[in-house]
mmCIF file of C-alpha atoms and ligand atoms in Angstrom:
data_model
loop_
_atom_site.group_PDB
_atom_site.id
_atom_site.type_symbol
_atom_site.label_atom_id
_atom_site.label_comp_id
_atom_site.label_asym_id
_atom_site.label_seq_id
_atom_site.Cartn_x
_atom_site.Cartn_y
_atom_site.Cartn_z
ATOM 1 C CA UNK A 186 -9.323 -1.259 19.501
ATOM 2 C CA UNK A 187 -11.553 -3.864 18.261
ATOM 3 C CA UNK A 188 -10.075 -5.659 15.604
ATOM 4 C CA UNK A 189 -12.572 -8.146 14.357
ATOM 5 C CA UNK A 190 -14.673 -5.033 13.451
ATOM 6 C CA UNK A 191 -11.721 -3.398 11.291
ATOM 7 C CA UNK A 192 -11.236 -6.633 9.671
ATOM 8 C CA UNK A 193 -14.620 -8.044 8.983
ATOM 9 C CA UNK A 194 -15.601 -5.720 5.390
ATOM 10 C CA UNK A 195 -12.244 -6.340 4.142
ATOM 11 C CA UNK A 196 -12.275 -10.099 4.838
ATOM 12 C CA UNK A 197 -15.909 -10.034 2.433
ATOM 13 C CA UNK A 198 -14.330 -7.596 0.298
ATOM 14 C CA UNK A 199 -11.502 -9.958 -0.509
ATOM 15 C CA UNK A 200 -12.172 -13.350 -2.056
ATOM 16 C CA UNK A 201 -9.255 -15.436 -0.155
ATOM 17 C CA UNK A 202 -8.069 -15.300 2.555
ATOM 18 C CA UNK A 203 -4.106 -15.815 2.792
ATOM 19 C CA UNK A 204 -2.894 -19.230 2.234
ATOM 20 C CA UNK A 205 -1.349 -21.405 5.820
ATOM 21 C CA UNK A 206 1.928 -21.852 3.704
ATOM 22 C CA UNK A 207 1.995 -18.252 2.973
ATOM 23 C CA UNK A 208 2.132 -17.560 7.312
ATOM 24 C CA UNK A 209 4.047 -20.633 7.511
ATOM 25 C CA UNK A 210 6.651 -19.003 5.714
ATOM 26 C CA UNK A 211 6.446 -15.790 7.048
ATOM 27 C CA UNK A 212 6.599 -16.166 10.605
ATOM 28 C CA UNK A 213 9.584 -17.976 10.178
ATOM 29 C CA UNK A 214 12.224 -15.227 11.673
ATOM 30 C CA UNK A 215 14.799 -15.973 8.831
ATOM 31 C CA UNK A 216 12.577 -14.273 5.903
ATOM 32 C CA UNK A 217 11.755 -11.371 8.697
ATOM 33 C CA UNK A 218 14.738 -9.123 6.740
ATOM 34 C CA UNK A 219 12.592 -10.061 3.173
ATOM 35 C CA UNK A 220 9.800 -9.621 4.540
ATOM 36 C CA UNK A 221 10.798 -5.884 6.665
ATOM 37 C CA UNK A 222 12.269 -4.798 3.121
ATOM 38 C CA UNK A 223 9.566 -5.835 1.159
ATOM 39 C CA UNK A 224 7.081 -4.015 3.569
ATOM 40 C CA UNK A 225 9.118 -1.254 3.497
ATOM 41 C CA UNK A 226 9.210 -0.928 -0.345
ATOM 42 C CA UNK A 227 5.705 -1.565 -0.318
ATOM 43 C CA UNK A 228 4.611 1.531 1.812
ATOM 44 C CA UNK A 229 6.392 3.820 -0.193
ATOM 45 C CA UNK A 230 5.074 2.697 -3.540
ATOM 46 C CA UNK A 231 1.462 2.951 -1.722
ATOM 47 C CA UNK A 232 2.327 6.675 -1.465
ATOM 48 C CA UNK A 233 4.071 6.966 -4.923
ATOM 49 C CA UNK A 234 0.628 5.163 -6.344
ATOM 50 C CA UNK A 235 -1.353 8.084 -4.615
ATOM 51 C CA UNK A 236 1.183 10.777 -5.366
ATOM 52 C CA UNK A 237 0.991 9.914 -9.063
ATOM 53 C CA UNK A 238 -2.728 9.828 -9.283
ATOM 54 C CA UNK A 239 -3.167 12.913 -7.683
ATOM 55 C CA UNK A 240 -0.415 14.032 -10.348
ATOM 56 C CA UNK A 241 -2.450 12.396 -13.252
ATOM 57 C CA UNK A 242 -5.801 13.439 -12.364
ATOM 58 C CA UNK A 243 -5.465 17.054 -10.896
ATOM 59 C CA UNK A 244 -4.366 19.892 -13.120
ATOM 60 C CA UNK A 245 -2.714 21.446 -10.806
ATOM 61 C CA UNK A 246 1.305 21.914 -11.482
ATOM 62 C CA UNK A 247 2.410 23.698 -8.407
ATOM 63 C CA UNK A 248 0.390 21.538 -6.443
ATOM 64 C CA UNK A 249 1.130 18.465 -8.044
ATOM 65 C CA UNK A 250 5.265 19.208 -8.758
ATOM 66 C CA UNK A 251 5.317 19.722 -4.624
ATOM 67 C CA UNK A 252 3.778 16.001 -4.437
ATOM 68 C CA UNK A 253 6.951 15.094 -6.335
ATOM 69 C CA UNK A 254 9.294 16.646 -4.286
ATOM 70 C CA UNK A 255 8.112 15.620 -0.929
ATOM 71 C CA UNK A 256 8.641 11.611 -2.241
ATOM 72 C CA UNK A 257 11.779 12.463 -3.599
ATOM 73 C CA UNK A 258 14.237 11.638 -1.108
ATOM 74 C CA UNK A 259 12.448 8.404 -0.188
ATOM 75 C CA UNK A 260 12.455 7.692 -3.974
ATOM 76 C CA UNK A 261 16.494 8.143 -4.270
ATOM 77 C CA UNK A 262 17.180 5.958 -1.383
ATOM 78 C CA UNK A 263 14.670 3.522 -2.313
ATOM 79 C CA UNK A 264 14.589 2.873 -5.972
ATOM 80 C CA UNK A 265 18.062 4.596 -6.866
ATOM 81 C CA UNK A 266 20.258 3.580 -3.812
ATOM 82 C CA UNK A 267 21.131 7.171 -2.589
ATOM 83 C CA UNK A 268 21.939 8.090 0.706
ATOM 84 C CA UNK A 269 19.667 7.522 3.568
ATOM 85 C CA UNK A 270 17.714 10.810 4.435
ATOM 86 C CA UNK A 271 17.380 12.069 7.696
ATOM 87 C CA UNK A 272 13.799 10.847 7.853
ATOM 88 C CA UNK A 273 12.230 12.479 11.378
ATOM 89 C CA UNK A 274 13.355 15.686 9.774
ATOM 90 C CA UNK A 275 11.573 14.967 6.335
ATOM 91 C CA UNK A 276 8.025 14.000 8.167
ATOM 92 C CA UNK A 277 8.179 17.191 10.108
ATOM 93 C CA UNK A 278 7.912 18.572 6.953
ATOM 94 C CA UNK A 279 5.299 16.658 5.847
ATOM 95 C CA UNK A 280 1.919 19.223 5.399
ATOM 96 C CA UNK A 281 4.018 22.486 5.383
ATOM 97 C CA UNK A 282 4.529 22.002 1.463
ATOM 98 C CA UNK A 283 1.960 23.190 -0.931
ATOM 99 C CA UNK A 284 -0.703 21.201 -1.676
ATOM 100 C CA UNK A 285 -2.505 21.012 -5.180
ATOM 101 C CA UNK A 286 -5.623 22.680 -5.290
ATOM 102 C CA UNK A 287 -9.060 22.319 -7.613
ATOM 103 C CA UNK A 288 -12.899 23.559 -7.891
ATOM 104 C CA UNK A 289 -13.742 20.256 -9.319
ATOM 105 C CA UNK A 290 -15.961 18.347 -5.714
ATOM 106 C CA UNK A 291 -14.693 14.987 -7.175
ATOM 107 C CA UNK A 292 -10.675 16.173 -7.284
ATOM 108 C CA UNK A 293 -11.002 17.662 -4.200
ATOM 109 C CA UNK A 294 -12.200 14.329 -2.741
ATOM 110 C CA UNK A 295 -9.127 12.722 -4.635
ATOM 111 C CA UNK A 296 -6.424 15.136 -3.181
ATOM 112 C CA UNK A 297 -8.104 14.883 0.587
ATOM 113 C CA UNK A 298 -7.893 10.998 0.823
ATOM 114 C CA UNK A 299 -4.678 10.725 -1.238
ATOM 115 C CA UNK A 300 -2.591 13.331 0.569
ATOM 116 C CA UNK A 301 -3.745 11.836 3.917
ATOM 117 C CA UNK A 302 -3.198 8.608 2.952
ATOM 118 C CA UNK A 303 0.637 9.909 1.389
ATOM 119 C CA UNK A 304 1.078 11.332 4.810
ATOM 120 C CA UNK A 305 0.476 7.627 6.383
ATOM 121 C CA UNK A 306 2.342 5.476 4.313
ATOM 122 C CA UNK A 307 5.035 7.676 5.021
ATOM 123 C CA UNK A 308 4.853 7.724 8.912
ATOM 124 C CA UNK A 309 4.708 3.603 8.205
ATOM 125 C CA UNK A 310 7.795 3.443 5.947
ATOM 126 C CA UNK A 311 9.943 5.125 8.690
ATOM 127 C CA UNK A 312 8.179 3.126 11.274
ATOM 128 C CA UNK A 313 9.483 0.010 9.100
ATOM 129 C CA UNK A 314 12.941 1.685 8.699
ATOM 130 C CA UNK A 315 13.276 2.037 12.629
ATOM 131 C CA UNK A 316 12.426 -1.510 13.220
ATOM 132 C CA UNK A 317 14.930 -2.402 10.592
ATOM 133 C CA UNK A 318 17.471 -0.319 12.012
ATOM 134 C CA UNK A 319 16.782 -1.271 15.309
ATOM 135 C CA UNK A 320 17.031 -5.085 14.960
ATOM 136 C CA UNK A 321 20.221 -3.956 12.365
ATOM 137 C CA UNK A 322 18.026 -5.289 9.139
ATOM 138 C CA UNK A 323 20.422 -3.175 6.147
ATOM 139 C CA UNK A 324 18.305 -1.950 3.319
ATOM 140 C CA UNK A 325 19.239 -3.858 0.282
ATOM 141 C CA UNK A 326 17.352 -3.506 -2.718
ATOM 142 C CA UNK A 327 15.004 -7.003 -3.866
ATOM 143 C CA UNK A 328 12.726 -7.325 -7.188
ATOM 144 C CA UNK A 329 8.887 -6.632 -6.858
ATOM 145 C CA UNK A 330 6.909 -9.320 -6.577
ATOM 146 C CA UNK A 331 4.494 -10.119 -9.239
ATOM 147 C CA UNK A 332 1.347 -9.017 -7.776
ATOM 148 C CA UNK A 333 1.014 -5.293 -8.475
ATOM 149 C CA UNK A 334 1.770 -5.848 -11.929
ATOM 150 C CA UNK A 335 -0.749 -8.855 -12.269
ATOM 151 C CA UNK A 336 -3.569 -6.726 -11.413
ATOM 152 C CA UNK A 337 -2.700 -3.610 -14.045
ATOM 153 C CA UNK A 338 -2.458 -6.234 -16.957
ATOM 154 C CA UNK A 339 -6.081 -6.019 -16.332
ATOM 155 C CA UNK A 340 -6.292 -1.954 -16.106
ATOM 156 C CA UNK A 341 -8.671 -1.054 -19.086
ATOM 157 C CA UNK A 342 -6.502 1.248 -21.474
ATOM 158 C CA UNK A 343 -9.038 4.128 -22.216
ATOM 159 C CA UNK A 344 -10.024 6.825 -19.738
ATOM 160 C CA UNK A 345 -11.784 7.080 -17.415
ATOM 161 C CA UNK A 346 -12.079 3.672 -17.561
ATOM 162 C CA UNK A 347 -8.556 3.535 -16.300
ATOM 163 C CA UNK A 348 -8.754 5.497 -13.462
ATOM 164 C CA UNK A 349 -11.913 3.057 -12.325
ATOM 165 C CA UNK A 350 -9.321 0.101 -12.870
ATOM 166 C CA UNK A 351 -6.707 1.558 -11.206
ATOM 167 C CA UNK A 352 -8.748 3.149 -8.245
ATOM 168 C CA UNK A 353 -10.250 -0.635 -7.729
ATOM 169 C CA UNK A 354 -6.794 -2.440 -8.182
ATOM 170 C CA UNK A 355 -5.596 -0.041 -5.383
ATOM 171 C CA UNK A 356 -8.573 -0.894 -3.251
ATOM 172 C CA UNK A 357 -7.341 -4.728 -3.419
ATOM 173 C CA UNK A 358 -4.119 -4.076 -2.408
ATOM 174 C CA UNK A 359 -4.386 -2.329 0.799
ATOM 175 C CA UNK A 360 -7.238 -5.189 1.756
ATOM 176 C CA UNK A 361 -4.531 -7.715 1.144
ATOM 177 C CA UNK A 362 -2.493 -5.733 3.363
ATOM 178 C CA UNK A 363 -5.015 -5.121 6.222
ATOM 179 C CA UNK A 364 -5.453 -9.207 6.455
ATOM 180 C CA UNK A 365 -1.843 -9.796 5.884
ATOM 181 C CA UNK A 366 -0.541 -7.361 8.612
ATOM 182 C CA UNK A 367 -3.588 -8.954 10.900
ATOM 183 C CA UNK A 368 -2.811 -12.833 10.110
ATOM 184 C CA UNK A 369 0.510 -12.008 10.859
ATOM 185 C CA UNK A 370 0.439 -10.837 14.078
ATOM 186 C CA UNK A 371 0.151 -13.299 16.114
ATOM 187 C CA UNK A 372 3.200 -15.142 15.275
ATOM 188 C CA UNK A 373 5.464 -11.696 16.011
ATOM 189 C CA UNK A 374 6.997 -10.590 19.262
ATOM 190 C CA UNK A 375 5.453 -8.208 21.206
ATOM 191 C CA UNK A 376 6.954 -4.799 19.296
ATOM 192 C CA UNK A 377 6.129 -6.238 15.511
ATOM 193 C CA UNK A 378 2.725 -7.254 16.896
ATOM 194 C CA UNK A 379 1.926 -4.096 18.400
ATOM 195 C CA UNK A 380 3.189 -2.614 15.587
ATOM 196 C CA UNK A 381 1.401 -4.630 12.450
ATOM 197 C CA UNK A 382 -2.382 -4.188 14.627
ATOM 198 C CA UNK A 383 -1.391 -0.598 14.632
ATOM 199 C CA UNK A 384 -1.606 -0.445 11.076
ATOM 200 C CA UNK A 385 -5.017 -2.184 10.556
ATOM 201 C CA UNK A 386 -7.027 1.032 10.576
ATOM 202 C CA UNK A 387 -5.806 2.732 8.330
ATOM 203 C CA UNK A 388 -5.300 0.347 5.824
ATOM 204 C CA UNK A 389 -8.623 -0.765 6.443
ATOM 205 C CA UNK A 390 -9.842 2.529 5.946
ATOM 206 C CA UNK A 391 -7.551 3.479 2.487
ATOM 207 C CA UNK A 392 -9.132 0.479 0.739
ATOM 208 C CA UNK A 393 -13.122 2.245 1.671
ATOM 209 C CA UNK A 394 -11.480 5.427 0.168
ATOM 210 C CA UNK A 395 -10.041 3.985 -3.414
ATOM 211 C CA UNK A 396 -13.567 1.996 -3.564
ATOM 212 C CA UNK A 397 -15.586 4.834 -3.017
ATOM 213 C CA UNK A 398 -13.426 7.278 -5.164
ATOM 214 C CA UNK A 399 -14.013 4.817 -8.078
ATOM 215 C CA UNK A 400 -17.684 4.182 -7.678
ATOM 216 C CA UNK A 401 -17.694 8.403 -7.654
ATOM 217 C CA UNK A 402 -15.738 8.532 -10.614
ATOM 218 C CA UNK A 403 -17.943 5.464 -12.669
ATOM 219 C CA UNK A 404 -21.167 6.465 -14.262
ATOM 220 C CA UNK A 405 -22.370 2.826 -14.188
ATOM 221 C CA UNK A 406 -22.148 0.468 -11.188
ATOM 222 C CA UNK A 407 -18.394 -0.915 -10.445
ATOM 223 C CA UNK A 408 -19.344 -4.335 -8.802
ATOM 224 C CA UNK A 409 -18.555 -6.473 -12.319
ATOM 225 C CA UNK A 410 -15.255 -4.669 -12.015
ATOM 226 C CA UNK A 411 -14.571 -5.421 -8.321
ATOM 227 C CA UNK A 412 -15.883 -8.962 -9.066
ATOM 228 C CA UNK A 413 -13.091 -8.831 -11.591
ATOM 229 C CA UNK A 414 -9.896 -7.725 -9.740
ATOM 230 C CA UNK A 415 -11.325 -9.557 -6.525
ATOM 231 C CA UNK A 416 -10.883 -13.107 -8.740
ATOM 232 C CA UNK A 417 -7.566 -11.789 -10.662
ATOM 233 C CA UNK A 418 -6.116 -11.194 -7.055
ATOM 234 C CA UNK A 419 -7.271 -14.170 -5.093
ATOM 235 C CA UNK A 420 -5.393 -16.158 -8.203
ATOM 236 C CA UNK A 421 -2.200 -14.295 -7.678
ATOM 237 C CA UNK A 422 -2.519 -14.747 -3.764
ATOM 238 C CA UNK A 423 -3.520 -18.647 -4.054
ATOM 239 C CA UNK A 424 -1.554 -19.806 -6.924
ATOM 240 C CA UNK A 425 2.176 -20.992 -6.512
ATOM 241 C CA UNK A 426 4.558 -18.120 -6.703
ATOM 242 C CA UNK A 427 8.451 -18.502 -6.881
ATOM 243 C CA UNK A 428 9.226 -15.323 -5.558
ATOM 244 C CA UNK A 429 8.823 -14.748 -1.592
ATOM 245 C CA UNK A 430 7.254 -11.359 -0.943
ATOM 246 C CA UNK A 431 4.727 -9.648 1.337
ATOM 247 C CA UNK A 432 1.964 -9.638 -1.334
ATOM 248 C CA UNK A 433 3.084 -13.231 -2.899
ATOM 249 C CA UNK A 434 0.713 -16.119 -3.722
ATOM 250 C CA UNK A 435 1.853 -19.867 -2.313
ATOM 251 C CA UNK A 436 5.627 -20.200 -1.783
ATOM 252 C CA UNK A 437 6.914 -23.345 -3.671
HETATM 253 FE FE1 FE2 B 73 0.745 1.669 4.945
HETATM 254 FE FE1 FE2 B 74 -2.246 1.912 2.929
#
């Protein structure tokens, strides 16, 4: 797999790379539990993001309330500390459910990428969960970091202006992952390595999708907006942060 070629639009895309201090940190094996969790947390609310747009945007109930139930169990371990599902059986599920349906070309672009990309960041957050399990990391629940939420403060607040924001802010995100998942890499042992590389495509290739599904949804030209986000982000990645996370700026 060639790696460099993955990487290189998301490394323009994004205005930063990912501060020394931040690897320093993070390739220090005592955070590895913080940093597993945080991963974990991080793939699921990547699918919850995409569940919920489809939910917003496609007026399709059947389809939509199916979404809901396939994240369900992942949400009630999660978020609401229920019992761990059995989660091999819940991905061979995964695609058998009904899947929301529309006439509208631009929704049905929305539901393709989003349900494949649901699909993925599901098949990543039991990968994490295995290596947790394996290396006998417990779940415990931690506070988000405050990334995420920096970049919606920015979210215009009238649609579809919204959906744009949102579609872009998503876009960022999964970047930051790509480069974070490939700077971190090297300084893993052989199964996180393999592991982290192994997750560079698609990543790389979920940012392309938000990007392009917000350009298709924008009448005018998005680049001020990406512009926008691409500075709000690099400041929350190479400002001091307080709180360790996977998406955090400089620890202090
Ligand atoms: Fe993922
Ligand atoms: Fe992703």
């Amino acid at each position: 797999m060639d790696y460099p070629q993955i990487l290189a639009p998301v490394l323009t895309f994004l205005q930063c790379p990912t501060p020394q201090a931040w690897i320093d940190k993070a390739r220090d094996p005592q955070h590895l539990p913080l940093l597993l969790t945080d991963h974990l947390v991080c793939e699921l609310k990547a699918a919850q993001t995409a569940m919920l747009l489809v939910r917003k945007y496609v007026a399709d109930k059947e389809g939509a309330d199916a979404l809901l139930a396939w994240l369900h169990p992942y949400e009630a371990f999660a978020f609401r500390a229920g019992p761990e599902p059995d989660f091999i059986a819940l991905q061979k599920q995964i695609g058998k459910s009904v899947m929301p349906q529309t006439d509208d070309p631009w929704g049905r672009k929305l539901i393709d990428s989003m349900v494949l990309l649901i699909k993925e960041e599901l098949h990543h957050f039991w990968q994490v969960r295995e290596i947790m399990q394996a290396r006998e990391i417990p779940y415990v629940k931690i506070t988000a970091s405050r990334y995420a939420k920096g970049m919606l403060s920015k979210v215009r607040t009238h649609e579809p202006l919204t959906l744009i924001d949102k579609l872009i802010c998503g876009a960022y995100i999964e970047a930051r992952s790509c480069e974070r998942f490939a700077a971190l890499a090297p300084h893993q042992d052989e199964e996180l390595k393999k592991f982290y590389l192994s997750l560079l495509r698609s990543e790389a290739r979920h940012y392309q999708d938000y990007l392009a599904l917000a350009q298709q949804v924008s009448e005018e030209d998005i680049t001020p907006r990406v512009k926008l986000f691409g500075e709000v982000e690099a400041e929350l990645i190479s400002t001091p942060d307080e709180e360790f996370r996977f998406h955090s700026g400089v620890p202090v």
